[in-house]
Amino acid sequence: MEAIPYLALISALAALVLAGYYYKAVEAAPPGNERMVYLMTEIQRGARAFLKAEYTWVSVFVVAMIVLLAIVITPLASISYLLGAVLSATAGYAGMTVATMANARTTEAAKEGPAKALPVAFRGGAVMGFAVAGLALGGLMLTYLMFVEWLEVDDAFEVVTAFGLGASSIALFSRVGGGIYTKAADVGADLVGKVEAGIPEDDPRNPATIADNVGDNVGDVAGMGADLFESYAGSIIAPVSLTAFAAGITAEQAGGDDVLPLLMFPMGVAFVGMIASIIGSFFVKSGDSTDSKSLSRALHMGTNVAMAITVVATVGVAYWLFDGDLFDEPIGLAISVIGGLIVGWALGKSAEYYTSDHFSPVKKIANQAETGPATTVLGGISTGMVSVAASVALILVGIAVAYWGGEITLGDDNDFAGIYGIAVAAIGMLATTGVVVSVDAYGPIADNAGGIAEMAELDPSVREGTDALDSLGNTTAAIAKGFAVGSAALTALALFKSFEFAIALEGGSLSLDVGEVDVFIGLFIGAGLPFLFAALTIDAVGRAAQEMIEEVRRQFREIPGLREGKPGVHPDSARCVEISTQASLKEMVIPGALAVVVPLVVGFVDYDALGGLLAGALVTGFALAIFMANAGGAWDNAKKYIEAGHHGGKGSDPHKAAVVGDTVGDPFKDTSGPSMNILLKVMTIVSLVFASAFV
């Protein structure tokens, strides 16, 4: 049993080796002609410049948190926090590097059809997927082994929890900053290029095209990678911290027969999930079919295989750890994990239904584009809201099953049993993170490949092939966001309960009686925070996009022959990259700081009010995240459905209306929505880490 952290560490190293293998496979693929290599290099240069600038800005916040943790908690918590932050940033940078290398290679492969291009894009995404999973699990296991088992330090579990806070800090700024960048460029490129100038998407005449393609990598790859890094690490930390704070144990007591299985089980599930993801990745084979449904099946095969292996292996781990006199039926916690896995899959399928052009909701929005932008926008809003109801129903089923499973194994005589079941259900959702992120990161690579095909002026058939892959990528991204926000809800609930236990350990007593005025005030502050956060990030995109729009218009107006596409006339793409970079860095500060500062201020004033705040934010934040992600995805694929030749095709009035809808949806699905789940966990984990200082 004591060997589980070491097994998990070995599986993490195996994931990193696999990431290296896929990197070499991508590197060996031909990058295309001179023009394609030039475009790839420009995108890569812009992405690296942005991440360097972003990490420089974020380092100021990281240093401030290190000092605060060292003073208020313990210097060792600062070390753990720094490790989580550095590894999260490393995973994002590694994913961005290979994604910007895989884009042109995917374009080159697409000359032979989408079936040939899909493996290249997937392998590029797999580098991100297994770098994220490997670094998160490996870093967390090293932290646990060092501070709990090897050194047995004081406040060991607070120190371990600080690893998750470090990961959350980077994830928040990466998602917000990268999201603002990519959507400012995207909105500027679409509104001026496609609507005003009437030129195709990613046309080389458009000054914002390079910036748009850079944004795909810094937002949808690096930002998404940091997001899933944090989600994965947090899902493992939640049941570990819950056990430690509920039992009030020290590092020396962690080896007790009654608590050791509870500490080891999350790591055991992570271990089998990692092995399953590695195996599943080799099942992604496209074959020769170019049909979109066949491509979808090929891409999802890896996830399905990994999930099946995880289900079987989880049952084995449960019986290994809980088959003794101290516990009841081991199958209960296996049910909790499997229930979480199935609900995560169901949330993904729900997202697919509401965002894929294979189903009626997206086709309905495309049809509404016939009557203009207003009905298009209304259709997307309605679709997003309906999807919330379906997701809430699914997450409630998951919570009920997980709670019941915990009681089956641990008994029903205390509330810890059910909450522990909910905590490990979140691991079930993210156990196959390696392959899930691989599939998600594939999408931006396919999108970039289409942009390079257009800018390199390749045969239109190449762009048609990459568009098929890109449309599939929008759906896979929505599915991954479903997993992320579902796990966020369960993880935040478990961390919230850990916060309650941590307060009790310090001699306090957390009250959640809404009849108490401080709890009621906290509840409303928490309910309003996700809306304020969303408003700030959407407004940030709007301001940055406005500056981008003016710059694109200026270049079309002042550079002779640019709009007409005269030979030898090129836009000043570097200026657009600079605008997006500076705007996103400036705009990310306030929303990012909000998630940390507000819980700290409220906690030091009244920790009961903080409890209400966390509860209110969890409920509204979950619903808002689902709404924004699915509405945005639906608008995007409605546009692509029309571009495929329906309702008049490209350049038609319905297409222009759909572009407006997509423009509204861009910050929804790629900035505010994905940031919401991080907001929930950052606030909860900040509260947990600093709980001892609030009492």
XYZ file of C-alpha atoms in Angstrom:
695
model
C 0.000 0.000 0.000
C 2.830 2.410 0.882
C 4.218 1.821 -2.612
C 1.317 3.615 -4.347
C 2.910 7.117 -4.407
C 6.019 5.566 -5.956
C 3.920 3.702 -8.549
C 2.105 6.937 -9.370
C 5.451 8.714 -9.720
C 6.699 6.033 -12.114
C 3.524 6.329 -14.212
C 4.068 10.108 -14.350
C 7.599 9.574 -15.646
C 6.214 7.130 -18.239
C 3.785 9.842 -19.382
C 6.659 12.296 -19.837
C 8.594 9.688 -21.842
C 5.519 9.223 -24.050
C 5.277 13.002 -24.499
C 8.892 12.945 -25.693
C 8.080 10.115 -28.111
C 5.170 12.042 -29.624
C 7.343 15.161 -29.834
C 9.882 13.287 -31.936
C 7.077 11.893 -34.139
C 5.757 15.403 -34.807
C 9.233 16.798 -35.401
C 9.901 14.092 -38.013
C 6.839 15.054 -40.091
C 7.514 17.373 -43.082
C 6.624 21.049 -42.367
C 5.724 21.969 -45.938
C 7.040 24.633 -48.307
C 9.051 27.752 -47.503
C 5.964 29.939 -47.059
C 4.415 27.464 -44.596
C 7.636 27.274 -42.584
C 7.793 31.077 -42.467
C 4.223 31.303 -41.166
C 4.869 28.576 -38.603
C 7.963 30.433 -37.396
C 6.085 33.736 -37.094
C 3.311 32.115 -35.053
C 5.886 30.418 -32.867
C 7.799 33.656 -32.334
C 4.647 35.533 -31.328
C 3.507 32.794 -28.936
C 6.898 32.603 -27.229
C 7.061 36.368 -26.860
C 3.613 36.456 -25.266
C 4.287 33.636 -22.804
C 7.601 35.199 -21.810
C 5.867 38.517 -21.129
C 2.933 36.833 -19.352
C 5.132 34.747 -17.083
C 7.185 37.852 -16.269
C 4.043 39.673 -15.152
C 2.697 36.683 -13.237
C 6.031 36.201 -11.448
C 5.326 39.387 -9.475
C 2.105 37.847 -8.141
C 3.877 34.530 -7.464
C 6.605 36.245 -5.444
C 3.978 38.129 -3.414
C 2.157 34.847 -2.643
C 5.441 33.156 -1.697
C 6.171 35.902 0.832
C 2.608 35.816 2.200
C 2.647 32.020 2.613
C 6.048 32.106 4.295
C 4.886 34.735 6.810
C 1.345 33.538 7.518
C 1.607 29.747 7.087
C 5.124 28.260 6.803
C 8.145 28.743 4.482
C 7.743 25.134 3.329
C 4.300 26.023 1.935
C 6.071 28.617 -0.205
C 8.322 25.922 -1.664
C 5.349 23.691 -2.472
C 3.472 26.648 -3.973
C 6.450 27.568 -6.162
C 6.815 23.982 -7.408
C 3.144 23.858 -8.441
C 3.430 27.212 -10.212
C 6.663 26.366 -12.050
C 5.474 22.952 -13.245
C 2.153 24.382 -14.443
C 3.957 27.082 -16.425
C 6.379 24.479 -17.804
C 3.543 22.263 -19.028
C 1.897 25.211 -20.775
C 5.131 26.293 -22.439
C 5.938 22.753 -23.605
C 2.482 22.331 -25.098
C 2.660 25.678 -26.873
C 6.073 24.839 -28.324
C 4.982 21.595 -29.927
C 1.596 22.981 -31.016
C 3.298 25.765 -32.966
C 5.506 23.129 -34.547
C 2.655 20.740 -35.378
C 0.432 23.293 -37.154
C 2.335 23.509 -40.460
C 2.997 19.783 -40.374
C -0.735 19.144 -40.038
C -1.343 21.430 -43.020
C 1.199 19.527 -45.077
C -0.422 16.188 -44.150
C -3.860 17.612 -45.022
C -2.775 17.802 -48.664
C -3.519 14.046 -48.650
C -6.821 14.518 -46.805
C -8.023 15.014 -43.211
C -7.479 11.340 -42.352
C -3.735 11.809 -42.861
C -3.674 15.085 -40.950
C -5.554 13.883 -37.870
C -2.708 11.717 -36.428
C -0.231 14.591 -36.762
C -2.548 17.012 -34.939
C -3.345 14.421 -32.267
C 0.328 13.681 -31.599
C 0.951 17.391 -31.234
C -1.907 17.543 -28.721
C -0.632 14.402 -26.990
C 2.627 16.145 -26.108
C 0.548 18.689 -24.218
C -1.727 16.034 -22.712
C 0.965 13.838 -21.268
C 3.214 16.742 -20.274
C 0.312 18.149 -18.242
C -0.621 14.818 -16.652
C 2.983 13.725 -16.072
C 4.200 16.973 -14.530
C 1.070 17.382 -12.372
C 1.071 13.853 -10.968
C 4.867 13.642 -10.710
C 5.187 17.015 -8.989
C 2.383 16.253 -6.553
C 3.770 12.822 -5.685
C 7.230 14.298 -5.052
C 5.663 16.943 -2.817
C 3.713 14.331 -0.838
C 6.655 11.969 -0.471
C 9.033 14.742 0.557
C 6.932 16.573 3.138
C 4.665 13.801 4.450
C 6.660 10.562 4.227
C 10.344 11.473 4.090
C 10.623 14.641 6.205
C 7.348 14.350 8.195
C 7.219 18.130 8.579
C 4.766 20.079 10.705
C 1.620 21.169 8.862
C 2.560 18.700 6.104
C -0.889 18.582 4.546
C -1.173 22.372 4.414
C 2.157 22.299 2.592
C 0.863 19.707 0.091
C -2.307 21.746 -0.486
C -0.150 24.778 -1.339
C 1.035 22.857 -4.448
C -2.515 23.094 -5.763
C -2.627 26.806 -4.974
C 0.519 27.347 -7.072
C -1.001 25.454 -9.971
C -4.259 27.406 -9.639
C -2.459 30.760 -9.693
C -0.761 30.049 -13.021
C -3.923 28.500 -14.455
C -6.019 31.536 -13.624
C -3.710 34.081 -15.220
C -2.943 31.804 -18.184
C -6.615 31.259 -18.944
C -7.577 34.885 -18.497
C -4.540 36.417 -20.204
C -4.411 33.879 -23.026
C -8.181 34.069 -23.478
C -8.162 37.865 -23.775
C -5.292 37.693 -26.258
C -6.817 35.111 -28.576
C -10.302 36.572 -28.577
C -9.180 40.152 -29.124
C -7.302 39.021 -32.220
C -10.090 36.686 -33.334
C -12.840 39.277 -32.999
C -10.759 41.916 -34.785
C -9.894 39.548 -37.618
C -13.476 38.349 -38.078
C -15.377 41.633 -37.883
C -13.103 43.648 -40.141
C -11.957 40.853 -42.420
C -14.990 38.635 -42.911
C -17.836 41.088 -42.312
C -16.510 44.485 -43.446
C -13.913 43.565 -46.088
C -15.648 40.359 -47.199
C -12.428 38.349 -47.342
C -12.038 34.732 -46.190
C -10.984 33.731 -42.700
C -7.185 33.703 -42.279
C -6.725 35.585 -45.548
C -3.068 36.735 -45.799
C -4.292 40.291 -46.416
C -5.757 40.474 -42.912
C -3.247 42.069 -40.483
C -4.810 40.282 -37.474
C -4.493 36.761 -38.903
C -1.063 35.992 -37.422
C -2.151 37.351 -34.033
C -5.292 35.199 -34.228
C -3.216 32.083 -34.866
C -0.815 33.004 -32.062
C -3.821 33.327 -29.795
C -4.936 29.769 -30.513
C -1.665 28.576 -28.984
C -1.368 30.872 -25.977
C -5.041 30.640 -25.044
C -6.379 27.290 -26.208
C -3.147 25.328 -25.702
C -0.994 26.928 -22.985
C -3.998 28.347 -21.105
C -6.023 25.173 -21.417
C -3.020 23.074 -20.360
C -2.513 25.109 -17.203
C -6.262 24.821 -16.533
C -6.300 21.018 -16.762
C -2.994 20.799 -14.836
C -4.638 22.623 -11.980
C -7.866 20.608 -12.248
C -6.016 17.282 -12.239
C -3.747 18.183 -9.322
C -6.675 19.661 -7.384
C -8.793 16.526 -7.840
C -6.061 14.436 -6.153
C -5.343 16.978 -3.426
C -9.026 17.354 -2.446
C -9.613 13.852 -0.949
C -6.114 13.809 0.584
C -6.623 17.138 2.362
C -10.191 16.167 3.277
C -8.935 13.022 5.016
C -6.100 14.820 6.767
C -8.158 17.753 8.069
C -11.178 15.613 8.997
C -9.045 13.196 11.010
C -6.754 15.930 12.308
C -3.662 13.854 11.560
C -0.020 14.844 11.345
C 2.552 13.425 8.937
C 3.645 10.924 11.614
C 0.064 9.635 11.881
C -0.466 9.301 8.116
C 0.547 5.631 8.151
C -2.291 4.548 10.450
C -4.435 1.628 9.274
C -7.606 3.748 9.419
C -6.344 6.684 7.322
C -3.626 5.271 5.043
C -6.079 3.627 2.573
C -8.011 6.921 2.367
C -4.820 8.839 1.564
C -3.601 6.243 -0.935
C -6.837 5.650 -2.863
C -6.802 8.935 -4.860
C -3.181 8.290 -5.829
C -4.026 4.707 -6.805
C -6.841 5.877 -9.089
C -4.525 8.483 -10.617
C -1.934 5.761 -11.236
C -4.309 3.405 -13.072
C -5.844 6.321 -14.966
C -2.412 7.394 -16.174
C -1.543 3.897 -17.394
C -4.952 3.660 -19.080
C -4.390 7.028 -20.817
C -1.000 5.907 -22.124
C -2.527 2.731 -23.554
C -5.569 4.583 -24.932
C -3.437 7.096 -26.852
C -2.200 4.325 -29.158
C -5.771 3.551 -30.214
C -6.226 6.909 -31.981
C -5.917 5.800 -35.603
C -7.781 7.588 -38.367
C -7.758 4.933 -41.091
C -8.598 6.067 -44.628
C -12.094 7.502 -44.141
C -12.572 11.268 -44.465
C -16.124 11.231 -43.131
C -16.492 13.548 -40.125
C -18.218 10.892 -38.032
C -15.420 8.416 -38.766
C -12.819 11.015 -37.788
C -14.743 11.712 -34.584
C -14.877 8.018 -33.708
C -11.150 7.681 -34.366
C -10.324 10.652 -32.156
C -12.557 9.510 -29.303
C -11.412 5.879 -29.438
C -8.420 6.648 -27.234
C -10.609 8.269 -24.573
C -13.116 5.405 -24.630
C -10.402 2.741 -24.272
C -8.744 4.662 -21.438
C -12.064 5.018 -19.614
C -12.843 1.305 -19.935
C -9.446 0.300 -18.526
C -9.801 2.816 -15.683
C -13.198 1.398 -14.684
C -11.871 -2.144 -14.345
C -8.631 -1.121 -12.629
C -10.418 1.143 -10.134
C -12.431 -1.793 -8.826
C -9.160 -3.657 -8.260
C -7.598 -0.711 -6.408
C -10.693 -0.356 -4.181
C -10.591 -4.021 -3.144
C -6.829 -3.831 -2.613
C -7.106 -0.903 -0.196
C -10.470 -1.338 1.544
C -10.961 -5.106 1.788
C -10.483 -5.371 5.542
C -12.238 -5.261 8.918
C -11.992 -1.479 9.232
C -14.191 -0.816 6.206
C -17.463 -2.057 4.765
C -17.923 -2.992 1.097
C -14.938 -1.807 -1.030
C -17.112 -1.604 -4.137
C -18.725 1.579 -2.769
C -15.782 3.891 -3.455
C -15.205 2.198 -6.800
C -18.806 3.145 -7.615
C -18.042 6.757 -6.590
C -15.051 6.965 -8.936
C -16.794 5.183 -11.809
C -19.873 7.340 -11.276
C -17.704 10.447 -11.576
C -16.097 9.066 -14.732
C -19.485 8.322 -16.314
C -20.937 11.696 -15.327
C -17.841 13.429 -16.748
C -18.363 11.500 -19.974
C -22.066 12.386 -19.933
C -21.261 16.086 -19.388
C -18.976 15.861 -22.406
C -21.690 14.200 -24.478
C -24.176 16.841 -23.356
C -21.726 19.516 -24.492
C -21.272 17.674 -27.786
C -25.034 17.582 -28.346
C -25.414 21.325 -27.807
C -22.273 22.363 -29.736
C -21.848 19.893 -32.611
C -23.290 20.607 -36.053
C -24.386 16.969 -36.185
C -27.305 17.790 -33.862
C -30.372 20.010 -33.960
C -29.386 22.858 -31.544
C -26.542 24.082 -33.787
C -28.576 23.529 -36.960
C -31.387 25.553 -35.377
C -29.026 28.479 -34.710
C -27.769 28.282 -38.306
C -31.376 28.420 -39.503
C -32.040 31.436 -37.262
C -29.157 33.218 -39.002
C -31.494 33.500 -41.991
C -33.268 36.328 -40.155
C -30.174 38.201 -38.999
C -27.700 38.595 -36.123
C -30.330 39.279 -33.440
C -32.089 35.923 -33.818
C -28.699 34.205 -34.094
C -27.590 35.664 -30.765
C -30.916 34.823 -29.105
C -30.697 31.242 -30.367
C -27.220 30.784 -28.898
C -28.248 32.236 -25.538
C -31.252 29.918 -25.374
C -29.135 26.887 -26.295
C -26.557 27.724 -23.627
C -29.226 28.142 -20.946
C -30.969 24.886 -21.809
C -27.620 23.085 -21.625
C -27.197 24.313 -18.036
C -30.334 22.455 -16.971
C -29.031 19.219 -18.476
C -25.598 19.663 -16.859
C -27.052 20.479 -13.436
C -29.172 17.331 -13.580
C -26.110 15.255 -14.482
C -23.894 16.723 -11.770
C -26.608 16.156 -9.148
C -26.869 12.509 -10.191
C -23.066 12.264 -9.924
C -23.056 13.818 -6.447
C -25.832 11.502 -5.231
C -24.144 8.359 -6.570
C -20.716 9.397 -5.233
C -22.128 10.236 -1.796
C -23.928 6.891 -1.658
C -20.770 5.061 -2.726
C -18.767 6.693 0.042
C -21.319 5.605 2.626
C -21.261 2.003 1.344
C -17.531 1.693 2.044
C -17.004 4.038 4.984
C -20.369 3.768 6.742
C -23.249 6.189 6.979
C -22.709 7.332 10.565
C -20.790 10.494 9.657
C -20.876 13.119 6.929
C -17.219 12.530 6.030
C -17.997 9.275 4.223
C -20.272 10.802 1.620
C -18.084 13.854 1.057
C -15.050 11.623 0.573
C -17.005 9.731 -2.077
C -17.738 13.036 -3.847
C -14.055 14.008 -3.631
C -12.835 10.824 -5.335
C -15.582 11.141 -7.964
C -13.744 14.242 -9.209
C -10.662 12.067 -9.758
C -12.850 9.744 -11.797
C -13.722 12.642 -14.088
C -10.047 13.512 -14.585
C -8.333 10.139 -14.211
C -7.763 10.007 -17.971
C -6.478 13.601 -18.155
C -3.544 12.590 -20.361
C -5.702 11.485 -23.273
C -8.494 14.028 -22.610
C -6.064 16.955 -22.908
C -4.494 15.316 -25.966
C -7.851 15.350 -27.710
C -8.574 18.912 -26.581
C -5.180 20.343 -27.603
C -5.632 18.739 -31.020
C -8.291 21.372 -31.817
C -6.119 24.542 -31.812
C -3.499 22.732 -33.903
C -6.135 21.891 -36.521
C -7.372 25.513 -36.403
C -3.835 26.821 -36.945
C -3.359 24.345 -39.800
C -6.348 25.859 -41.583
C -4.952 29.348 -41.092
C -1.611 28.348 -42.569
C -3.351 26.697 -45.534
C -5.198 29.954 -46.256
C -2.219 32.250 -45.712
C 0.062 30.037 -47.810
C -2.573 30.130 -50.564
C -2.718 26.346 -50.909
C -5.352 24.525 -52.897
C -8.848 25.109 -51.378
C -9.212 21.343 -50.821
C -6.516 21.555 -48.132
C -8.503 24.177 -46.214
C -11.646 22.085 -46.581
C -9.816 19.182 -44.942
C -8.479 21.275 -42.064
C -11.925 22.852 -41.561
C -13.376 19.372 -41.033
C -10.749 18.739 -38.371
C -11.289 22.196 -36.849
C -15.049 21.698 -36.547
C -14.392 18.427 -34.747
C -11.868 20.277 -32.564
C -14.534 22.759 -31.420
C -16.604 19.855 -30.215
C -13.707 18.137 -28.436
C -12.880 21.435 -26.723
C -16.457 21.731 -25.473
C -16.272 18.140 -24.188
C -13.028 18.840 -22.298
C -14.566 21.984 -20.797
C -17.471 19.817 -19.593
C -15.021 17.507 -17.818
C -13.161 20.486 -16.337
C -16.173 22.356 -14.979
C -17.796 19.146 -13.664
C -14.658 18.199 -11.763
C -14.383 21.807 -10.560
C -17.794 21.566 -8.904
C -16.967 18.294 -7.136
C -13.425 19.331 -6.184
C -14.577 22.710 -4.879
C -17.249 20.971 -2.769
C -14.641 18.631 -1.252
C -12.195 21.483 -0.641
C -15.022 23.484 0.943
C -15.659 20.653 3.394
C -11.910 20.462 4.067
C -12.040 24.193 4.852
C -14.760 23.501 7.425
C -12.643 20.767 9.062
C -9.539 23.000 8.994
C -11.454 25.759 10.810
C -12.567 23.213 13.428
C -8.979 22.022 13.958
C -8.034 25.588 14.907
C -10.816 25.738 17.499
C -13.384 27.529 15.330
C -16.807 26.430 14.102
C -17.989 27.258 10.601
C -21.645 28.250 10.381
C -23.623 28.133 7.148
C -26.951 29.237 8.629
C -28.373 31.641 6.033
C -30.385 33.214 8.834
C -27.123 34.675 10.129
C -26.514 38.043 8.500
C -22.767 37.496 7.892
C -23.405 34.183 6.111
C -26.219 35.768 4.079
C -23.989 38.656 3.018
C -21.200 36.244 2.092
C -23.651 34.152 0.081
C -24.644 37.124 -2.061
C -21.061 38.303 -2.492
C -20.147 34.816 -3.707
C -23.171 34.624 -6.019
C -22.216 37.921 -7.617
C -18.485 37.285 -7.989
C -18.690 34.961 -11.046
C -20.804 37.558 -12.844
C -18.350 40.331 -11.972
C -15.460 38.124 -13.081
C -17.222 37.320 -16.368
C -18.057 40.985 -16.927
C -14.454 42.068 -16.377
C -13.043 39.449 -18.757
C -15.659 40.050 -21.476
C -15.144 43.801 -21.207
C -11.394 43.236 -21.423
C -11.874 41.313 -24.675
C -14.118 44.092 -25.975
C -11.595 46.848 -25.244
C -8.679 44.887 -26.669
C -10.736 43.921 -29.735
C -11.735 47.549 -30.302
C -8.082 48.542 -30.468
C -7.406 45.618 -32.825
C -10.325 46.566 -35.088
C -9.087 50.137 -35.395
C -5.594 48.919 -36.270
C -6.838 46.513 -38.963
C -9.034 49.241 -40.458
C -6.064 51.640 -40.417
C -3.841 49.226 -42.299
C -6.499 48.502 -44.922
C -6.936 52.261 -45.307
C -3.291 53.381 -45.288
C -1.328 50.539 -46.908
C -1.820 50.881 -50.695
C -2.871 47.675 -52.418
C -3.365 45.657 -49.207
C -7.115 45.197 -49.482
C -6.774 44.355 -53.189
C -4.053 41.780 -52.488
C -1.420 43.276 -54.800
C 1.779 41.184 -55.120
C 4.524 42.207 -52.707
C 2.143 44.090 -50.376
C 2.030 42.636 -46.864
C 0.256 43.719 -43.659
C 2.079 44.766 -40.483
C 1.168 41.641 -38.510
C 3.745 42.388 -35.795
C 1.773 45.478 -34.736
C -1.366 43.387 -34.223
C 0.563 40.822 -32.189
C 1.904 43.644 -30.023
C -1.596 45.100 -29.475
C -3.025 41.761 -28.333
C -0.031 41.099 -26.086
C -0.056 44.436 -24.275
C -3.845 44.565 -23.956
C -4.176 41.045 -22.549
C -1.375 41.494 -20.017
C -2.873 44.744 -18.762
C -6.430 43.432 -18.636
C -5.709 40.125 -16.849
C -4.422 41.690 -13.623
C -7.677 42.771 -11.957
C -9.730 39.598 -12.667
C -6.799 37.405 -11.628
C -6.157 39.266 -8.400
C -9.874 39.323 -7.583
C -9.992 35.550 -7.116
C -7.284 35.645 -4.459
C -7.788 38.978 -2.720
C -11.549 38.771 -2.086
C -11.494 35.428 -0.164
C -8.498 36.600 1.880
C -10.135 39.908 2.825
C -13.480 38.292 3.684
C -11.770 35.436 5.562
C -9.762 37.743 7.796
C -12.921 39.746 8.564
C -15.350 36.833 9.155
C -14.750 33.212 8.180
C -18.503 32.423 8.354
C -19.066 35.050 5.659
C -16.283 33.384 3.666
C -18.140 30.066 3.937
C -21.243 31.720 2.476
C -19.144 33.321 -0.256
C -17.695 29.976 -1.347
C -21.143 28.359 -1.403
C -22.690 31.133 -3.465
C -19.814 31.230 -5.952
C -19.889 27.463 -6.440
C -23.555 27.404 -7.475
C -23.613 30.413 -9.799
C -20.100 29.840 -11.152
C -20.878 26.290 -12.266
C -24.052 27.318 -14.079
C -22.405 30.339 -15.695
C -19.419 28.290 -16.893
C -21.640 25.704 -18.600
C -23.834 28.378 -20.183
C -20.930 30.335 -21.617
C -18.946 27.336 -22.883
C -21.880 25.703 -24.660
C -23.430 28.900 -26.044
C -20.058 29.935 -27.462
C -19.390 26.516 -28.954
C -22.857 26.431 -30.541
C -22.404 29.847 -32.189
C -18.966 28.838 -33.510
C -20.125 25.602 -35.093
C -23.280 27.224 -36.474
C -20.964 29.551 -38.377
C -18.871 26.622 -39.616
C -22.033 24.730 -40.593
C -23.015 27.630 -42.845
C -19.465 27.908 -44.203
C -19.703 24.256 -45.225
C -22.333 25.281 -47.798
C -25.628 25.424 -45.887
C -27.949 28.450 -45.833
C -26.087 30.214 -48.637
C -22.531 29.400 -47.542
C -19.617 31.814 -47.133
C -20.302 35.473 -47.859
C -24.083 35.179 -47.604
C -26.194 37.277 -45.245
C -26.813 34.273 -42.933
C -23.032 33.755 -42.822
C -22.485 37.377 -41.778
C -25.117 36.957 -39.059
C -23.438 33.764 -37.862
C -20.073 35.548 -37.734
C -21.639 38.121 -35.403
C -22.968 35.296 -33.212
C -19.552 33.625 -33.211
C -17.955 36.937 -32.264
C -20.268 37.256 -29.254
C -19.537 33.659 -28.332
C -15.757 33.895 -28.604
C -15.131 35.449 -25.154
C -17.874 33.252 -23.732
C -16.300 29.942 -24.690
C -12.600 30.794 -24.703
C -12.126 33.461 -22.024
C -14.815 33.901 -19.364
C -16.353 30.413 -19.401
C -13.150 28.354 -19.052
C -11.813 30.754 -16.432
C -14.868 30.218 -14.239
C -13.961 26.747 -12.989
C -10.497 27.985 -12.034
C -12.078 30.899 -10.173
C -14.110 28.467 -8.062
C -11.125 26.336 -7.103
C -8.721 29.240 -6.558
C -11.078 30.846 -4.060
C -11.685 27.545 -2.261
C -8.060 26.453 -2.110
C -6.909 29.918 -0.976
C -9.461 29.675 1.824
C -8.246 26.196 2.793
C -4.533 27.048 2.791
C -5.081 30.177 4.916
C -7.796 28.651 7.159
C -5.501 28.521 10.198
C -4.846 32.259 9.895
C -8.570 33.148 9.806
C -9.429 31.715 13.242
